[in-house]
Amino acid sequence: MSESKRIKTALVSVYHKEGLDEIITKLHEEGVEFLSTGGTRQFIESLGYPCKAVEDLTTYPSILGGRVKTLHPKIFGGILCRRGLEQDMQQIEKYEIPEIDLVIVDLYPFEATVASGASEADIIEKIDIGGISLIRAAAKNYNDVIIVASQAQYKPLLDMLMEHGATSSLEERRWMAKEAFAVSSHYDSAIFNYFDAGEGSAFRCSVNSQKQLRYGENPHQKGYFYGNLEAMFDQIHGKEISYNNLLDINAAVDLIDEFDDLTFAILKHNNACGLASRATVLEAWKDALAGDPVSAFGGVLITNGVIDKEAAEEINKIFFEVVIAPDYDVDALEILGQKKNRIILVRKEAKLPKKQFRALLNGVLVQDKDTNIETVADLKTVTDKAPTPEEVEDMLFANKIVKNSKSNAIVLAKDKQLLASGVGQTSRVDALKQAIEKAKSFGFDLNGAVMASDAFFPFPDCVEIADKEGITAVIQPGGSVKDDLSFAYCNEHGMAMVTTGIRHFKH
C-alpha cells in the first residue's frame, strides 16, 4: 500500500466557490487536469484554465432537470477503482475510464432550505443525490483518492498542496475521508429528522462543531462540547470555559429567560442562590446577592439588563467565575476585566433547541424542553382565601425559580426577591426546612412571604411548617388525591393556595 499518491485528475463540482480559486490555481500549476459540470466548469475556465465537461466524458448531458449529471460508471469507476488491484485497472482501461484522484464537491443546502420555510417541493429538490454519492465513493476509496466534501475543507486541502504539491499521504487521505463521512452522516440525519417530523421514531442528532474542553466534570474525565458557542456568546475576557462552567451557563440562560422584568440571578451548581427583579441592574444585583452572599462566592452571574459602571463596581467586590449580560458599558468592562481569569460573556440572540436529551444506561432519554411559563390565567385558587395581587406576583416569580431548581425543591420569595430555596432534597419537608433555615440565617423576615413547590403536597406538613413561619400564600402544581388535606389546613388557618396543574420536576 503506497503512502504517497499523486493527483493527476480532479473532479470539481461545488456550490461554494469562495476560496476555490487558490486551490484551482495551485492544482493547475502542478499539472492537474480538471473535470467539472455547469457553473463550476465556467468558474474554472474563467480563471484561464482548461476544464473537461463531465458530459463529454459520459456522453450524456445533464438530464431530469439536473437530477442526473455525474451518476455514471465513467465517473464512479474512475473514483472507485483500486489502483493496486490489477483487475480494476484492466477494467478501467477496457472501458476507457480515467482515474480521478481528487474529488471536490459540496451538497445542496438542505437544512438552510428547510429553515427558510420553503415548500416541500423545493425542500425535496435540495436532497442531494450526485454529490452525496461522490462523497461516499471517494471517501470509501481513500487509499487512492482525496475527498473534499465541504467548503470547510478548502483550507486543509490548500495547506496540503502548499506543503508538498499535488501529492498526499495515506494519513491525509484518511483524515479527509473521516471529515467527509461527518458531512454525509450529518446531511442524512437532517433529512431523516425532516421526514420524521418530530415523531421520534429513531434518535438522530448531529452537531458538527466540536470543542475539546480541559476535562469533563472531574479532571480524570475527558470532556467535549458539540455546538457553536460563538453563535450564543461573545467571550470578551477570561479563561477557557470549562465543562462545569457550561452546565452553570446553561442553567443561568434557562432561568433568566423566564423573566421579562429586569432581573439579576446568581447560580451555584445549576441552582439559583440569589435572584431579584428590580428597576435597575444595581438594585437587582444587591438584592440578589442578599439572598445568599455565602453561596454567591465563585458563582455564575446573569442579567437581562445592561451592566453599567455602578453595578460593575459592586459586582467586582466578590469573586465569581462567569458573568453574562446582553451588553456592558465600556467603563463597566474595565472594572470587571480586572481579574485575569474572570469569564465575561455577551449574550447574543440565538435559537435554542426545543428538545433535550441525555445518555443513560444503554440508550438515550429525549424530551421536549420545558418552555411553559405560568401566568395569572393559569392559576386556580383552591382555598377560601384568594391571594392578593402582590402575592400572585410573588408566587409567579417564585414558580419560575422553582421550575429551574433541582427537585425536590421549595422556593421562598417576597417582593420579587428570592429569600431562600431548598433544592435537591429527598424529602419536600427537608427542602422547606433548608430554605427556612437559610432565609433566617441571612436575616429575612418570612412574614408575608410566599412558597413555591415543584410538586404537590399529599400531606399538609409543609403547609403547617410554612404557616408557623408567617408564609401567607402557596403555589403548587396540585393533582394529589390527598390535596384536600392541604386545602383544608389553609382554609382553617387563613392561607391562600393556588395550583397550576403543571409540575416542573428537574433532575
Coordinates of C-alpha atoms in Angstrom, one line a residue, residues 68-450:
V68 CA -28.6 13.3 -13.0
K69 CA -25.2 14.7 -14.0
T70 CA -22.4 12.7 -12.5
L71 CA -24.2 9.4 -11.9
H72 CA -22.3 7.3 -14.5
P73 CA -19.8 4.4 -14.5
K74 CA -17.1 6.6 -16.1
I75 CA -17.3 8.9 -13.1
F76 CA -17.7 6.4 -10.3
G77 CA -15.4 3.9 -11.9
G78 CA -12.7 6.5 -12.0
I79 CA -13.2 7.2 -8.3
L80 CA -13.7 3.7 -7.0
C81 CA -11.1 1.8 -9.0
R82 CA -8.4 0.3 -6.7
R83 CA -5.1 1.3 -8.2
G84 CA -3.3 -1.6 -6.6
L85 CA -5.8 -4.2 -8.0
E86 CA -4.9 -5.5 -11.4
Q87 CA -8.4 -6.5 -12.3
D88 CA -9.8 -3.0 -11.5
M89 CA -7.0 -1.4 -13.6
Q90 CA -7.7 -3.7 -16.5
Q91 CA -11.4 -2.9 -16.5
I92 CA -11.0 0.9 -16.4
E93 CA -8.5 0.6 -19.3
K94 CA -11.0 -1.6 -21.2
Y95 CA -13.9 0.9 -20.7
E96 CA -11.7 4.0 -21.2
I97 CA -12.4 5.3 -17.7
P98 CA -9.9 7.9 -16.4
E99 CA -8.6 7.7 -12.9
I100 CA -10.0 10.5 -10.7
D101 CA -7.6 11.2 -7.8
L102 CA -9.3 14.2 -6.2
V103 CA -13.0 15.0 -5.7
I104 CA -14.1 18.5 -4.5
V105 CA -17.8 18.6 -4.0
D106 CA -20.4 20.1 -1.7
L107 CA -24.1 19.4 -1.1
Y108 CA -27.3 21.2 -1.8
P109 CA -28.3 23.4 1.2
F110 CA -31.0 21.1 2.5
E111 CA -31.0 22.5 6.1
A112 CA -31.0 26.1 5.0
T113 CA -33.9 25.4 2.7
V114 CA -35.9 23.8 5.5
A115 CA -35.1 26.7 7.8
S116 CA -36.2 29.2 5.2
G117 CA -39.8 27.9 5.3
A118 CA -39.7 26.8 1.6
S119 CA -42.3 24.5 0.2
E120 CA -41.9 20.7 0.4
A121 CA -41.3 20.5 -3.3
D122 CA -38.4 22.9 -3.0
I123 CA -37.1 21.1 0.1
I124 CA -37.2 17.7 -1.7
E125 CA -35.2 19.1 -4.6
K126 CA -32.5 20.0 -2.2
I127 CA -31.9 16.4 -1.3
D128 CA -28.5 15.9 -3.0
I129 CA -28.0 12.6 -4.9
G130 CA -25.0 13.0 -7.1
G131 CA -23.0 15.0 -4.5
I132 CA -23.6 12.6 -1.6
S133 CA -22.7 9.6 -3.9
L134 CA -19.5 11.2 -5.0
I135 CA -18.5 11.9 -1.4
R136 CA -19.2 8.3 -0.3
A137 CA -17.4 6.8 -3.2
A138 CA -14.3 9.0 -2.8
A139 CA -14.2 8.6 0.9
K140 CA -14.6 4.8 0.6
N141 CA -11.6 4.7 -1.7
Y142 CA -9.4 7.0 0.5
N143 CA -6.5 4.6 -0.2
D144 CA -6.2 6.2 -3.6
V145 CA -8.4 9.3 -3.7
I146 CA -8.7 12.6 -1.8
I147 CA -12.2 13.8 -0.9
V148 CA -13.1 17.4 -0.1
A149 CA -16.7 17.4 1.0
S150 CA -17.4 20.9 2.1
Q151 CA -16.0 24.5 2.0
A152 CA -14.7 23.9 5.5
Q153 CA -12.1 21.6 4.0
Y154 CA -10.8 24.0 1.4
K155 CA -8.1 25.3 3.7
P156 CA -6.7 21.9 4.8
L157 CA -6.5 20.9 1.1
L158 CA -4.7 24.2 0.2
D159 CA -2.3 23.8 3.1
M160 CA -1.5 20.3 2.0
L161 CA -0.9 21.5 -1.6
M162 CA 1.3 24.3 -0.4
E163 CA 3.3 21.9 1.8
H164 CA 4.1 19.2 -0.7
G165 CA 2.4 19.9 -4.0
A166 CA -0.2 17.7 -5.7
T167 CA 0.6 14.6 -3.6
S168 CA -1.0 13.3 -0.4
S169 CA -0.2 10.8 2.3
L170 CA -2.4 7.9 3.4
E171 CA -2.9 9.7 6.7
E172 CA -4.1 12.9 5.0
R173 CA -6.5 11.0 2.7
R174 CA -7.9 9.0 5.6
W175 CA -8.4 12.2 7.7
M176 CA -10.2 13.8 4.7
A177 CA -12.4 10.7 4.4
K178 CA -13.3 10.9 8.1
E179 CA -14.4 14.6 7.6
A180 CA -16.3 13.6 4.5
F181 CA -18.3 10.9 6.3
A182 CA -19.0 13.5 9.0
V183 CA -20.6 15.7 6.3
S184 CA -22.6 12.9 4.8
S185 CA -23.9 11.5 8.1
H186 CA -24.9 15.0 9.3
Y187 CA -26.7 15.6 6.0
D188 CA -28.6 12.3 6.2
S189 CA -29.6 13.0 9.8
A190 CA -31.1 16.3 8.8
I191 CA -33.1 14.7 6.0
F192 CA -34.3 11.9 8.3
N193 CA -35.4 14.4 11.0
Y194 CA -37.3 16.4 8.4
F195 CA -39.2 13.3 7.3
D196 CA -39.7 12.1 10.9
A197 CA -41.4 15.4 11.7
G198 CA -40.9 15.1 15.4
E199 CA -42.3 11.6 15.8
G200 CA -39.1 10.3 17.4
S201 CA -39.2 7.0 15.6
A202 CA -35.3 6.9 15.9
F203 CA -32.7 9.1 17.6
R204 CA -30.7 11.1 15.1
C205 CA -28.8 14.1 16.4
S206 CA -25.8 15.5 14.6
V207 CA -23.7 18.5 15.5
N208 CA -20.6 19.4 13.5
S209 CA -18.7 21.9 15.7
Q210 CA -16.5 20.2 18.4
K211 CA -14.7 21.9 21.2
Q212 CA -12.4 19.8 23.4
L213 CA -12.6 21.0 27.0
R214 CA -9.7 20.9 29.5
Y215 CA -11.5 18.0 31.1
G216 CA -15.0 16.8 32.0
E217 CA -16.9 17.2 35.2
N218 CA -13.8 16.0 37.0
P219 CA -10.1 16.1 36.0
H220 CA -9.9 12.4 35.3
Q221 CA -12.8 12.6 32.7
K222 CA -12.4 13.8 29.1
G223 CA -14.9 16.4 28.1
Y224 CA -16.2 17.9 24.8
F225 CA -18.8 20.4 23.7
Y226 CA -20.5 20.0 20.4
G227 CA -22.2 23.1 19.2
N228 CA -21.5 26.7 18.2
L229 CA -20.9 28.8 21.4
E230 CA -19.9 31.7 19.2
A231 CA -23.5 31.9 18.0
M232 CA -24.7 32.4 21.5
F233 CA -21.9 34.4 23.2
D234 CA -19.0 36.7 22.6
Q235 CA -16.4 35.9 25.2
I236 CA -14.6 39.2 25.7
H237 CA -12.5 38.3 28.7
G238 CA -11.3 35.4 30.8
K239 CA -10.0 31.9 30.8
E240 CA -11.3 29.0 28.7
I241 CA -14.8 27.9 29.5
S242 CA -14.9 24.5 31.3
Y243 CA -17.4 21.7 31.3
N244 CA -18.9 22.7 34.7
N245 CA -19.0 26.4 33.6
L246 CA -21.1 25.3 30.6
L247 CA -23.6 23.4 32.9
D248 CA -24.0 26.5 35.0
I249 CA -24.2 28.8 32.0
N250 CA -26.9 26.6 30.5
A251 CA -28.9 26.7 33.8
A252 CA -28.4 30.5 34.0
V253 CA -29.7 31.1 30.5
D254 CA -32.8 28.8 31.1
L255 CA -33.5 30.7 34.3
I256 CA -33.1 34.3 33.1
D257 CA -35.3 33.6 30.0
E258 CA -38.2 33.1 32.4
F259 CA -38.2 36.8 33.3
D260 CA -39.4 39.9 31.3
D261 CA -38.7 42.3 34.2
L262 CA -35.1 43.5 34.7
T263 CA -33.6 40.6 36.7
F264 CA -30.3 39.6 38.1
A265 CA -29.6 36.0 39.1
I266 CA -26.7 34.2 40.9
L267 CA -26.3 30.5 40.3
K268 CA -24.2 27.8 42.0
H269 CA -24.2 24.2 40.9
N270 CA -27.0 24.9 38.4
N271 CA -29.4 26.3 41.1
A272 CA -30.2 29.9 41.9
C273 CA -28.8 31.1 45.2
G274 CA -29.8 34.7 44.6
L275 CA -32.3 36.4 42.3
A276 CA -34.3 39.6 42.3
S277 CA -36.3 41.7 39.8
R278 CA -35.8 45.5 40.2
A279 CA -35.9 48.8 38.4
T280 CA -32.1 48.9 37.9
V281 CA -29.3 46.4 37.5
L282 CA -27.6 47.7 40.6
E283 CA -30.7 47.2 42.7
A284 CA -31.3 43.8 41.2
W285 CA -27.7 42.8 41.9
K286 CA -27.7 44.0 45.5
D287 CA -31.0 42.2 46.4
A288 CA -29.9 39.0 44.5
L289 CA -26.7 38.9 46.5
A290 CA -28.5 39.4 49.8
G291 CA -30.3 36.1 49.2
D292 CA -27.2 34.1 49.9
P293 CA -23.9 36.1 49.9
V294 CA -22.0 33.0 51.0
S295 CA -23.1 30.7 48.1
A296 CA -22.5 33.5 45.7
F297 CA -18.8 33.1 46.1
G298 CA -17.4 31.5 42.9
G299 CA -20.9 31.6 41.2
V300 CA -22.2 32.3 37.8
L301 CA -23.9 35.7 37.4
I302 CA -26.5 36.6 34.7
T303 CA -28.8 39.5 34.0
N304 CA -31.1 40.6 31.2
G305 CA -30.0 44.2 31.6
V306 CA -27.0 46.2 30.6
I307 CA -24.3 46.3 33.3
D308 CA -23.2 49.8 34.0
K309 CA -20.3 51.2 36.0
E310 CA -22.2 51.5 39.3
A311 CA -23.3 47.9 39.1
A312 CA -19.9 46.7 38.0
E313 CA -18.2 48.3 41.0
E314 CA -20.5 46.4 43.4
I315 CA -20.2 43.1 41.4
N316 CA -16.4 43.4 41.4
K317 CA -16.4 43.2 45.2
I318 CA -16.9 39.4 45.2
F319 CA -15.1 36.5 43.5
F320 CA -17.2 34.9 40.7
E321 CA -16.4 32.6 37.8
V322 CA -18.7 33.9 35.0
V323 CA -20.8 37.0 34.3
I324 CA -23.4 37.1 31.4
A325 CA -25.3 40.1 30.1
P326 CA -26.7 41.3 26.8
D327 CA -24.2 44.3 27.0
Y328 CA -21.8 46.2 29.2
D329 CA -20.9 49.9 29.4
V330 CA -17.2 50.4 28.5
D331 CA -16.2 51.5 32.0
A332 CA -18.1 48.5 33.4
L333 CA -15.9 46.2 31.3
E334 CA -12.8 47.9 32.5
I335 CA -13.8 47.2 36.1
L336 CA -15.0 43.6 35.6
G337 CA -11.9 42.8 33.5
Q338 CA -9.5 43.5 36.3
K339 CA -9.5 39.8 37.2
K340 CA -7.5 37.8 34.7
N341 CA -9.5 34.6 34.7
R342 CA -12.9 36.0 35.1
I343 CA -15.1 34.9 32.2
I344 CA -17.2 37.8 30.7
L345 CA -19.8 36.8 28.1
V346 CA -22.0 39.0 26.0
R347 CA -25.2 37.0 25.2
K348 CA -26.4 37.2 21.6
E349 CA -29.8 36.3 20.1
A350 CA -29.7 32.6 19.2
K351 CA -32.3 30.0 18.5
L352 CA -32.2 27.3 21.2
P353 CA -33.2 23.6 20.7
K354 CA -36.7 22.5 21.6
K355 CA -35.6 19.0 22.6
Q356 CA -33.4 17.8 25.5
F357 CA -31.6 14.5 25.7
R358 CA -29.2 12.7 27.9
A359 CA -27.3 9.4 27.6
L360 CA -28.1 6.8 30.3
L361 CA -28.0 3.0 30.7
N362 CA -27.7 1.7 27.2
G363 CA -29.7 4.4 25.5
V364 CA -30.8 8.0 25.3
L365 CA -33.7 9.8 27.0
V366 CA -35.3 12.5 24.9
Q367 CA -38.0 15.0 25.9
D368 CA -39.5 18.4 24.9
K369 CA -37.8 21.3 26.6
D370 CA -40.0 22.7 29.5
T371 CA -40.9 26.0 28.0
N372 CA -44.2 26.5 29.8
I373 CA -44.3 29.8 31.9
E374 CA -47.4 30.1 34.0
T375 CA -49.3 33.3 34.1
V376 CA -52.2 34.6 36.1
A377 CA -54.6 32.9 33.7
D378 CA -53.1 29.5 34.6
L379 CA -53.7 29.8 38.3
K380 CA -56.6 28.2 40.1
T381 CA -57.4 29.4 43.6
V382 CA -58.3 26.3 45.7
T383 CA -58.8 27.9 49.1
D384 CA -61.5 30.1 50.5
K385 CA -59.0 33.0 50.8
A386 CA -57.8 34.4 47.5
P387 CA -54.2 35.7 47.2
T388 CA -53.7 39.4 46.9
P389 CA -52.3 40.8 43.6
E390 CA -48.9 41.2 45.3
E391 CA -48.9 37.6 46.5
V392 CA -49.9 36.4 43.0
E393 CA -47.0 38.4 41.5
D394 CA -44.6 36.9 44.0
M395 CA -46.0 33.3 43.5
L396 CA -45.4 33.5 39.8
F397 CA -41.9 34.9 40.4
A398 CA -41.2 32.0 42.8
N399 CA -42.7 29.5 40.5
K400 CA -40.2 30.4 37.8
I401 CA -37.3 29.8 40.2
V402 CA -38.6 26.5 41.5
K403 CA -39.1 25.3 37.9
N404 CA -35.3 25.8 37.3
S405 CA -34.2 24.3 40.6
K406 CA -33.2 20.7 41.3
S407 CA -36.0 18.6 42.7
N408 CA -37.2 18.2 45.4
A409 CA -37.4 22.0 45.5
I410 CA -39.0 24.7 47.6
V411 CA -38.6 28.4 47.0
L412 CA -39.5 31.2 49.4
A413 CA -39.9 34.7 47.9
K414 CA -41.2 38.1 48.8
D415 CA -41.3 41.4 46.8
K416 CA -39.8 39.8 43.8
Q417 CA -36.7 38.6 45.7
L418 CA -35.5 35.1 46.3
L419 CA -35.3 34.8 50.1
A420 CA -34.1 31.2 50.1
S421 CA -34.6 27.8 48.5
G422 CA -34.2 24.2 49.4
V423 CA -33.0 22.1 46.4
G424 CA -32.1 18.6 45.6
Q425 CA -33.6 17.0 48.7
T426 CA -35.1 13.6 49.1
S427 CA -37.9 15.0 51.2
R428 CA -40.0 18.0 50.4
V429 CA -40.1 18.7 54.2
D430 CA -36.3 18.7 54.3
A431 CA -36.3 21.1 51.3
L432 CA -38.6 23.5 53.2
K433 CA -36.6 23.3 56.4
Q434 CA -33.4 24.0 54.5
A435 CA -35.0 27.1 52.9
I436 CA -36.3 28.4 56.1
E437 CA -33.0 28.0 57.9
K438 CA -31.1 29.7 55.1
A439 CA -33.6 32.6 55.0
K440 CA -33.3 33.2 58.7
S441 CA -29.5 32.9 58.7
F442 CA -29.4 35.9 56.3
G443 CA -31.9 38.0 58.3
F444 CA -35.0 37.7 56.2
D445 CA -38.5 38.1 57.7
L446 CA -40.7 35.4 56.3
N447 CA -43.9 37.1 57.4
G448 CA -45.9 37.8 54.2
A449 CA -43.6 35.6 52.0
V450 CA -44.9 33.1 49.5

